[in-house]
Amino acid sequence: MDKKTISRRHLLQTLPLGIVGLACNRSEADQKQEARSEEKFTWIASTTWSPHFPILGEGMDLFAEQVKIMSGGRLTIKVYGAGEIVPAFELFDAVSQGAIQIGHGASYYWAGKIPSAGFFCSTPFGLNAQQMNAWLIAGGGMALWEEIYAKYNIIPFACGNTGVQMGGWFRKEINSVADLQGLKMRMPGLGGKIISRAGASATQIVGGEIYTSLERGVIDGAEWIGPYHDYKMGFYQVAKYYYYPGWHETGSTLEMMINKTAFEKLPPDLREMVISAAARANAWMLAEFEAKNNFYLKKLVQEENVQLRKFPEDVLQTLKKATEEVIGEMIAADPISKKVYAHQTAFKKEILQWSEVSEKAILPYL
Ligand code: CA
C-alpha cells in the first residue's frame, strides 16, 4: 500500500458520508460532461419587440451573449426582433411547433388562445414587480404557468419586468369619469376591456402606429410603457397630459418561452446555463426600468413641458370596479382562469398584509 492509497483511504474514512457521495457523483457527472462537451447547438430566438428594443430586446441580446460565454460556444442563440423571421403575434405558435426554440414577449398577447395567460404577465390592480417575482418564483405561480404551457410543448420562464407602468398619454385632461365617456384609447388586452366597460372605446394599435394615430386624432389617448420608452417614442410631441398610475399594468412580467423538446435535448449543464441566464435577464430588465424611468420622467416634465397628472380618485375607483366585473365574467367562463386568478388573489392577500408592515410602513420615511 503506497502513501497515496493510504492518504486517500484516510481521507475517505474521515469525510462525512454525504461528502463522499457527492465526490463520487461529481466524478460521474464530470465523465458525462467530457463525453458531451463537443456537442454544439444553435438556437433561434425571436421576440415581440423590434430588434434590439431598449431594455427588452437588449436584455435578450445579453442573455444570448451570456449563454454563449458560459457554454464556451456550445450553445449559440441568434436573437431576432418581431417580424424579422416570425411576426410578433405568431411567436407562441412558432415556439410551440418548434419552428424556433425561444420566444420573448408578454403572456397577455396569447389571451385569445389561453385566457388565463394574461395573469402571468399582469392583472389590472394586481401585483407589483417584486410581488410578481415572489408569486411566480416562490409562491407557486410558476408551477401553474408551466402546467398550462406544457400542453403546448412550451416551458415558460419569468424574464424581465417593466415595474409599474404609466397610465398613458392624453390629448386633453381627465378630470372625472365623465371624461372617459367615448374616449378613444389605445389600450390592449384586459386593460382595454376594462376601460371600455368604464365608458371609453379601447383600440389595439401596434407600437409603431401610436404616434401618428395620436397626432391625427384617430385616438385621444394611448398607453405604452413608462417614461423611458415613452420618451423615446416621442409621444410628448403629440399629447401633453401624462397620467399615472398604470392601474392596468402594475408590474408586467415578460416571458421567455422555450420549446420543451429542444430544451430536453440539451445536456444538463447547458440547461442550467439557460435557466441561470434567464434569471439574470429577469433581474437585469427590471433594474434597468427602475434605474432609468425617473430620469426620463424629469426630462419629459422639465424639458418638454409635459403635464404630469394623477388619475382622479373617482376614475381609479370606477376602473377598479370595472376590473372586478370584467375579471368576474372572465373567470366564470374559463375554469383555468378561475384557478389561476384564485391562486394569485390568495397570494396577493397575504403579501399585501406583509407590505403593510414592511414596504408601505417604511416608504414615507425613506
Ligand atoms: Ca403597457
Short mmCIF file of N, CA and C and ligand atoms in Angstrom, two decimals, residues 165 223-224 249, ligand 1:
data_model
loop_
_atom_site.label_atom_id
_atom_site.label_comp_id
_atom_site.label_asym_id
_atom_site.label_seq_id
_atom_site.Cartn_x
_atom_site.Cartn_y
_atom_site.Cartn_z
N GLN A 165 -46.26 50.55 -14.73
CA GLN A 165 -46.25 51.36 -15.95
C GLN A 165 -46.98 52.69 -15.70
N GLU A 223 -51.75 54.23 -24.04
CA GLU A 223 -50.77 53.77 -23.05
C GLU A 223 -49.70 53.03 -23.79
N TRP A 224 -48.47 53.12 -23.28
CA TRP A 224 -47.38 52.34 -23.88
C TRP A 224 -46.65 51.64 -22.74
N GLU A 249 -51.32 47.89 -15.57
CA GLU A 249 -50.08 47.10 -15.62
C GLU A 249 -49.21 47.51 -14.43
CA CA B 1 -48.36 48.90 -21.50
#
